[in-house]
Amino acid sequence: MPRVWDALTLKIFANAMYGFFAEVNPENVKPLQVKVFKGKDSYSLYTPKKKNPRDTVVTIEKQGQWYAPYLASLITAGGRLLLGMIEESVSRAGGTYLYADTARARARAPA
């Protein structure tokens, strides 16, 4: 029984950490007009890009304190890898499986 609790604890921890590593927060900011020079040419643009020229503020996404998209992607990739390994192991053993994850749901009837 303790192993089940260990596995559940690790699953909850990984799911919670994914949220930390993928956090972005919307923030309203005043757009800035920037003059860009390229050789003899120059042009003005607003940064961040405004949807409407009359907008006084635009929304940008600021990174959360623990933002690390490479870690967030590794967590989801690791989960998918484990699901694939379980699927293959069960199929090789002649069993059937039923599972669902964030991207898909699948069921297989016995052959």
Short mmCIF file of C-alpha atoms in Angstrom, two decimals:
data_model
loop_
_atom_site.label_atom_id
_atom_site.label_comp_id
_atom_site.label_asym_id
_atom_site.label_seq_id
_atom_site.Cartn_x
_atom_site.Cartn_y
_atom_site.Cartn_z
CA MET A 1 0.00 0.00 0.00
CA PRO A 2 2.78 2.55 0.72
CA ARG A 3 4.00 2.29 -2.88
CA VAL A 4 0.60 3.41 -4.16
CA TRP A 5 0.76 6.47 -1.92
CA ASP A 6 4.33 7.19 -3.07
CA ALA A 7 3.24 7.05 -6.72
CA LEU A 8 0.20 9.25 -6.06
CA THR A 9 2.34 11.75 -4.15
CA LEU A 10 4.84 11.96 -7.01
CA LYS A 11 2.03 12.41 -9.54
CA ILE A 12 0.46 15.26 -7.57
CA PHE A 13 3.87 16.88 -7.05
CA ALA A 14 4.72 16.70 -10.79
CA ASN A 15 1.34 18.15 -11.75
CA ALA A 16 1.76 20.97 -9.23
CA MET A 17 5.30 21.75 -10.40
CA TYR A 18 4.14 21.90 -14.02
CA GLY A 19 1.90 24.81 -13.06
CA PHE A 20 4.81 26.69 -11.50
CA PHE A 21 7.05 26.17 -14.51
CA ALA A 22 4.40 27.16 -17.10
CA GLU A 23 2.94 30.18 -15.27
CA VAL A 24 2.37 33.38 -17.25
CA ASN A 25 0.45 36.36 -15.91
CA PRO A 26 -1.43 38.89 -18.05
CA GLU A 27 -0.39 42.49 -17.47
CA ASN A 28 -1.70 45.69 -19.03
CA VAL A 29 1.04 48.06 -20.16
CA LYS A 30 1.19 51.29 -22.12
CA PRO A 31 2.61 50.65 -25.60
CA LEU A 32 5.83 52.39 -26.54
CA GLN A 33 6.57 53.92 -29.90
CA VAL A 34 9.98 52.87 -31.11
CA LYS A 35 11.89 54.26 -34.09
CA VAL A 36 13.83 51.55 -35.92
CA PHE A 37 16.79 52.40 -38.15
CA LYS A 38 18.03 50.08 -40.89
CA GLY A 39 20.68 51.52 -43.13
CA LYS A 40 19.19 54.63 -44.79
CA ASP A 41 15.64 53.57 -43.92
CA SER A 42 13.77 54.13 -40.69
CA TYR A 43 10.26 53.40 -39.50
CA SER A 44 8.20 53.64 -36.34
CA LEU A 45 6.42 50.79 -34.64
CA TYR A 46 4.64 50.19 -31.38
CA THR A 47 5.88 47.63 -28.96
CA PRO A 48 4.14 45.49 -27.94
CA LYS A 49 1.99 45.52 -31.05
CA LYS A 50 -1.36 47.23 -30.63
CA LYS A 51 -4.48 45.63 -32.05
CA ASN A 52 -6.09 49.02 -32.50
CA PRO A 53 -4.06 52.24 -33.04
CA ARG A 54 -6.33 54.02 -30.52
CA ASP A 55 -5.59 51.54 -27.72
CA THR A 56 -4.07 53.18 -24.66
CA VAL A 57 -2.96 49.88 -23.10
CA VAL A 58 -2.08 46.44 -24.39
CA THR A 59 -1.91 43.12 -22.59
CA ILE A 60 1.34 41.22 -22.41
CA GLU A 61 2.19 37.97 -20.62
CA LYS A 62 4.83 38.26 -17.93
CA GLN A 63 6.70 35.18 -16.79
CA GLY A 64 5.90 33.76 -13.39
CA GLN A 65 8.57 33.62 -10.68
CA TRP A 66 9.46 29.99 -11.46
CA TYR A 67 8.90 30.17 -15.27
CA ALA A 68 10.90 27.43 -16.97
CA PRO A 69 9.15 26.15 -20.10
CA TYR A 70 11.84 23.53 -20.73
CA LEU A 71 11.02 21.91 -17.37
CA ALA A 72 7.27 22.11 -18.02
CA SER A 73 7.76 20.38 -21.37
CA LEU A 74 9.93 17.69 -19.77
CA ILE A 75 7.22 16.93 -17.21
CA THR A 76 4.55 16.47 -19.88
CA ALA A 77 6.93 14.57 -22.19
CA GLY A 78 7.91 12.25 -19.33
CA GLY A 79 4.26 11.57 -18.57
CA ARG A 80 3.54 10.74 -22.19
CA LEU A 81 6.59 8.48 -22.34
CA LEU A 82 5.45 6.57 -19.26
CA LEU A 83 1.94 6.17 -20.72
CA GLY A 84 3.44 4.87 -23.96
CA MET A 85 5.67 2.41 -22.10
CA ILE A 86 2.72 1.11 -20.07
CA GLU A 87 0.60 0.79 -23.22
CA GLU A 88 3.34 -1.19 -24.97
CA SER A 89 3.99 -3.43 -21.95
CA VAL A 90 0.30 -4.27 -21.52
CA SER A 91 -0.10 -4.97 -25.25
CA ARG A 92 2.95 -7.26 -25.33
CA ALA A 93 1.57 -9.17 -22.35
CA GLY A 94 -1.68 -9.73 -24.27
CA GLY A 95 -3.72 -7.49 -21.99
CA THR A 96 -6.06 -4.63 -22.64
CA TYR A 97 -5.91 -1.11 -21.33
CA LEU A 98 -8.02 1.96 -20.91
CA TYR A 99 -6.58 5.34 -20.03
CA ALA A 100 -7.00 9.05 -20.62
CA ASP A 101 -4.53 11.90 -20.45
CA THR A 102 -4.71 15.59 -21.28
CA ALA A 103 -4.47 15.14 -25.04
CA ARG A 104 -6.46 12.02 -25.79
CA ALA A 105 -8.64 9.26 -24.47
CA ARG A 106 -8.25 5.73 -25.73
CA ALA A 107 -9.86 2.37 -25.18
CA ARG A 108 -8.99 -1.01 -26.65
CA ALA A 109 -11.23 -4.02 -26.70
CA PRO A 110 -9.77 -7.50 -26.43
CA ALA A 111 -8.74 -8.92 -29.83
#
